[in-house]
Amino acid sequence: MRSHSLVVSLVFLLLPLVASAADVTVKSVPVEDWKAVFATVEPARQLVARARIGGTIEQLNVKEGDQIAAGAEVAVVADQKLVLQMQASDQRIRSQQAQRDQAKADFDRIAELKRRGVSSQTQLDQASTSLDVATLTLAAMQAERSVIEQQMKEGTVFAPGAGRVLTVPVSEGRVVLAGETIATLAEDRYILRLRLPERHAQSIHAGDLVRIGARGLGANGEEALRTGRVRLVYPEIQGGLVVADVDVEGLGNYFAGERTRVYVTTGQRSAIVVPVSAVYARAGANFVRLSDGTEAVVQPGEMRDGGVEILSGLRDGDVVVTR
């Protein structure tokens, strides 16, 4: 507040000393009541890359801070049991193929004998049934092999979307279970998440304008302000706080979780606003001259459209002289 008052005082000292005088009657006017709160930079949506099968992490391709595209290979999880199952399946398939080939040869031979009148129809039917069973059994084994092959392919973990890697809670060589988190990603789009005391719950709505201060917690009241809009007000109050998300351009270079100052309007209040030219500084204090020639010590506040708010020293009906 002291630095703010000093800046206001300097503004008043730099005003032209010679100007036409005019009387202004002080009157309270409604102004927006802006409150300063801290908001957290958070991704609009967090994405989680999970292992689809259990096994050992054979290859890890990302680290914290990496920017990756959707579908990028995050890690490879290998399960040696699947390799053994695949080998066993191949052996069974080869054995069944031999049985199928034998059944086909028997069927062809009996069919030829039947054509010559040597074999009976019953023998031909039995050979046909044996061939069908062998063929279907081979198809079932090949389907089982496809399942194992698909499970091995699912060992590759892909990024569910484009974004920045926030956390990688695993390392190469670690054993993971199916569904375990391999990496957490922040979506490319960031928002500001602010929390207000619940007494202000009725004063904030989706679409409301907010002002965002300069980056960093040490920014003062004279920082350059940007604007954003409330995109969502959550219907649940958490710990006595109402939570809202604000859309702001240019948050991509912020750290996830970084805090910044945000100004939100919590309604209107009455305030006394006088022209800037009515206030002048002397000996470290701010004054206004009343129409009767006396001086009043005032405490200036925020700059408002066309003037400066007076926190103390004036009341409705006072007539001040502008310079």
XYZ file of C-alpha atoms in Angstrom:
323
model
C 0.000 0.000 0.000
C 2.896 2.329 0.787
C 4.413 1.869 -2.684
C 0.971 2.375 -4.230
C 0.502 5.670 -2.348
C 3.978 6.799 -3.376
C 3.210 6.222 -7.056
C -0.073 8.088 -6.762
C 1.743 10.946 -5.024
C 4.301 11.152 -7.824
C 1.479 11.332 -10.355
C 0.026 14.270 -8.511
C 3.415 16.056 -8.313
C 3.832 15.787 -12.068
C 0.487 17.406 -12.827
C 0.694 20.847 -14.458
C 0.809 23.513 -11.840
C -1.104 25.961 -13.980
C -4.559 24.983 -15.117
C -8.040 26.349 -15.037
C -9.754 25.857 -11.678
C -13.170 24.245 -11.382
C -15.358 23.142 -8.471
C -16.496 19.528 -8.223
C -19.128 18.371 -5.760
C -18.161 15.105 -4.093
C -20.718 12.347 -4.521
C -20.560 8.623 -3.772
C -20.802 6.441 -6.859
C -21.095 2.647 -7.206
C -17.823 0.965 -8.180
C -16.816 -2.636 -8.763
C -15.291 -4.161 -5.645
C -12.188 -6.042 -6.806
C -10.618 -8.589 -4.479
C -7.086 -9.931 -4.875
C -6.724 -13.712 -4.562
C -4.143 -16.236 -5.662
C -4.925 -18.691 -8.442
C -3.026 -21.802 -9.447
C -1.960 -22.612 -13.001
C -3.303 -26.076 -13.774
C -3.849 -28.088 -16.942
C -7.401 -28.051 -18.203
C -7.193 -31.841 -18.177
C -4.616 -34.304 -16.890
C -3.895 -37.394 -18.955
C -2.557 -40.641 -17.505
C -0.560 -43.196 -19.493
C -1.121 -46.586 -17.857
C 0.320 -50.054 -18.334
C -2.174 -52.372 -20.015
C -0.386 -55.556 -18.935
C 1.733 -56.521 -15.966
C 5.438 -57.074 -16.391
C 8.833 -55.405 -16.271
C 9.523 -51.985 -17.769
C 11.983 -52.822 -20.499
C 12.190 -49.354 -22.040
C 11.238 -45.885 -20.753
C 11.207 -43.136 -23.366
C 10.074 -40.019 -21.473
C 11.089 -37.916 -18.497
C 9.544 -35.054 -16.557
C 9.175 -31.905 -18.645
C 9.151 -33.591 -22.053
C 6.664 -32.310 -24.614
C 5.184 -35.290 -26.441
C 2.605 -35.820 -29.162
C -0.523 -37.911 -28.999
C 0.252 -41.572 -29.622
C 3.958 -41.235 -28.836
C 5.606 -44.326 -27.333
C 6.023 -43.720 -23.611
C 7.361 -47.079 -22.424
C 7.550 -50.782 -23.223
C 6.417 -53.347 -20.654
C 7.608 -56.910 -21.261
C 6.223 -60.088 -19.681
C 8.444 -63.129 -20.224
C 5.521 -65.446 -19.516
C 3.895 -64.205 -22.697
C 6.985 -65.158 -24.682
C 6.862 -68.672 -23.229
C 3.137 -68.899 -23.895
C 3.739 -67.831 -27.481
C 6.399 -70.521 -27.945
C 4.119 -73.168 -26.448
C 1.264 -72.010 -28.671
C 3.455 -72.285 -31.764
C 4.359 -75.859 -30.823
C 0.709 -76.815 -30.334
C -0.227 -75.225 -33.643
C 2.477 -77.164 -35.482
C 1.290 -80.391 -33.844
C -2.314 -79.673 -34.727
C -1.372 -78.791 -38.307
C 0.211 -82.237 -38.613
C -2.958 -83.858 -37.268
C -5.074 -81.819 -39.638
C -2.865 -82.828 -42.576
C -3.158 -86.485 -41.545
C -6.927 -86.197 -41.253
C -7.059 -84.613 -44.709
C -4.967 -87.423 -46.172
C -7.180 -90.070 -44.522
C -10.299 -88.372 -45.844
C -8.912 -88.187 -49.392
C -7.870 -91.857 -49.265
C -11.224 -93.094 -47.951
C -13.073 -90.914 -50.454
C -11.091 -92.543 -53.274
C -11.824 -96.007 -51.874
C -15.493 -95.111 -51.591
C -15.497 -94.031 -55.217
C -14.109 -97.461 -56.133
C -16.696 -99.177 -53.970
C -14.149 -100.573 -51.517
C -14.966 -98.337 -48.497
C -18.313 -97.708 -46.829
C -20.167 -94.435 -46.351
C -19.739 -94.769 -42.586
C -15.953 -94.739 -42.891
C -16.155 -91.701 -45.155
C -18.362 -89.857 -42.648
C -15.962 -90.660 -39.814
C -13.006 -89.375 -41.831
C -14.909 -86.198 -42.716
C -15.778 -85.600 -39.059
C -12.164 -86.131 -37.994
C -11.022 -83.621 -40.626
C -13.572 -81.027 -39.463
C -12.551 -81.443 -35.815
C -8.863 -81.124 -36.668
C -9.504 -77.998 -38.774
C -11.603 -76.283 -36.086
C -9.117 -77.184 -33.353
C -6.333 -75.637 -35.429
C -8.388 -72.456 -35.905
C -9.001 -72.240 -32.136
C -5.286 -72.602 -31.416
C -4.464 -69.894 -33.933
C -7.028 -67.599 -32.271
C -5.405 -68.258 -28.883
C -2.061 -67.335 -30.403
C -3.554 -64.070 -31.703
C -4.705 -63.239 -28.167
C -1.185 -63.770 -26.810
C 0.247 -61.708 -29.676
C -2.167 -58.860 -28.888
C -1.190 -58.989 -25.207
C 2.460 -58.650 -26.190
C 1.609 -55.635 -28.368
C -0.243 -54.056 -25.443
C 3.043 -53.959 -23.585
C 3.786 -50.751 -25.506
C 2.402 -47.763 -23.584
C 1.291 -44.847 -25.763
C 0.561 -41.239 -24.814
C -3.230 -40.767 -24.628
C -2.870 -37.199 -25.923
C -0.474 -34.356 -26.619
C 0.969 -32.517 -23.646
C 3.811 -32.011 -21.213
C 5.009 -34.831 -18.959
C 4.442 -33.896 -15.315
C 5.450 -37.050 -13.447
C 7.074 -40.382 -14.250
C 6.730 -42.477 -11.080
C 8.491 -45.551 -12.526
C 11.932 -46.482 -13.833
C 13.398 -49.063 -16.182
C 13.548 -52.536 -14.697
C 10.664 -51.973 -12.316
C 7.824 -54.477 -12.131
C 4.406 -52.921 -12.749
C 0.870 -54.241 -12.660
C -1.828 -53.800 -15.259
C -3.415 -50.366 -14.849
C -0.451 -48.852 -13.009
C 0.504 -45.273 -13.913
C 3.567 -44.937 -16.122
C 3.405 -41.164 -16.724
C 1.092 -38.245 -16.001
C 0.676 -35.609 -18.712
C -0.700 -32.093 -18.662
C -2.799 -31.181 -21.660
C -1.405 -28.356 -23.796
C -4.181 -26.003 -22.662
C -3.801 -24.469 -19.190
C -6.302 -22.666 -16.985
C -6.181 -20.678 -13.756
C -7.943 -22.342 -10.841
C -8.930 -19.870 -8.150
C -10.527 -20.359 -4.753
C -12.734 -17.764 -3.060
C -14.288 -17.704 0.414
C -17.792 -19.115 0.265
C -19.287 -15.734 1.220
C -18.456 -14.681 -2.356
C -20.056 -17.775 -3.914
C -23.073 -15.799 -5.141
C -20.974 -13.064 -6.751
C -18.936 -15.145 -9.216
C -20.463 -16.647 -12.357
C -19.320 -18.253 -15.581
C -18.423 -15.539 -18.091
C -17.337 -12.990 -15.471
C -14.273 -10.895 -16.279
C -11.183 -11.260 -14.074
C -7.849 -9.464 -14.063
C -4.574 -11.358 -13.900
C -1.482 -9.790 -12.390
C 2.105 -10.138 -13.508
C 3.833 -13.475 -13.125
C 5.271 -14.120 -9.674
C 4.026 -13.787 -6.121
C 5.995 -10.611 -5.486
C 4.162 -8.509 -8.062
C 2.748 -5.273 -6.678
C -0.408 -3.359 -7.343
C 1.046 -1.449 -10.295
C 1.741 -4.505 -12.441
C 0.395 -4.769 -15.969
C -2.929 -6.580 -15.830
C -4.278 -9.092 -18.308
C -7.872 -10.197 -18.550
C -9.518 -13.585 -18.538
C -12.989 -15.021 -18.184
C -14.458 -17.498 -15.749
C -15.202 -20.674 -17.699
C -16.614 -22.824 -14.905
C -17.739 -22.418 -11.312
C -17.745 -25.752 -9.520
C -21.005 -26.493 -7.696
C -19.258 -28.012 -4.661
C -17.705 -25.875 -1.917
C -14.491 -27.441 -0.620
C -13.171 -26.472 2.790
C -15.199 -23.277 2.857
C -13.951 -22.221 -0.587
C -15.728 -21.973 -3.918
C -13.568 -23.154 -6.831
C -13.635 -21.636 -10.323
C -11.627 -22.065 -13.529
C -10.509 -19.068 -15.592
C -9.514 -19.121 -19.263
C -6.436 -16.974 -19.980
C -4.262 -16.816 -23.079
C -0.528 -17.424 -22.848
C -0.225 -19.750 -19.854
C 1.779 -22.366 -21.731
C 5.130 -21.158 -20.375
C 3.982 -21.259 -16.752
C 4.852 -24.088 -14.412
C 1.986 -26.406 -13.559
C 1.038 -25.502 -10.006
C 2.512 -21.980 -10.205
C 0.519 -19.351 -8.333
C -0.274 -15.877 -9.600
C -2.328 -12.929 -8.392
C -5.871 -12.624 -9.710
C -8.411 -9.848 -9.138
C -12.077 -10.822 -9.120
C -15.134 -8.658 -8.664
C -17.269 -9.512 -5.651
C -20.060 -7.040 -6.275
C -20.402 -3.266 -6.029
C -19.842 -0.766 -3.248
C -20.118 2.990 -2.817
C -16.960 5.034 -3.189
C -15.923 8.660 -3.507
C -14.087 9.341 -6.764
C -12.582 12.735 -7.569
C -10.602 13.941 -10.574
C -6.887 13.240 -10.351
C -6.210 16.952 -10.782
C -7.995 17.682 -7.497
C -5.342 15.868 -5.444
C -1.853 17.181 -4.836
C 1.024 16.023 -2.664
C 3.072 17.997 -0.184
C 5.497 16.879 2.525
C 4.634 13.221 2.032
C 0.871 13.708 2.368
C -1.958 14.074 -0.132
C -4.364 17.024 -0.040
C -7.417 18.411 -1.763
C -8.506 22.026 -1.605
C -12.113 22.654 -0.703
C -14.173 25.465 -2.182
C -13.969 27.455 1.083
C -10.179 27.598 0.736
C -9.332 25.000 3.389
C -7.215 21.933 2.721
C -8.228 18.377 3.582
C -5.778 15.513 4.026
C -6.975 12.530 1.999
C -5.965 8.912 1.510
C -6.079 8.024 -2.197
C -6.916 4.500 -3.292
C -7.224 2.799 -6.661
C -7.297 4.673 -9.925
C -10.811 4.632 -11.359
C -12.122 5.660 -14.754
C -11.699 9.412 -14.902
C -10.397 9.816 -11.370
C -8.971 8.376 -8.179
C -10.854 6.786 -5.301
C -10.621 8.627 -1.974
C -10.597 6.239 0.971
C -10.737 8.868 3.715
C -10.802 12.634 4.173
C -13.908 13.527 2.139
C -17.630 12.966 2.412
C -20.691 13.427 0.244
C -21.464 17.058 -0.451
C -17.920 18.390 -0.110
C -16.895 20.701 -2.926
C -13.309 20.324 -4.098
C -11.297 22.519 -6.425
C -9.564 20.917 -9.389
C -6.338 22.386 -10.665
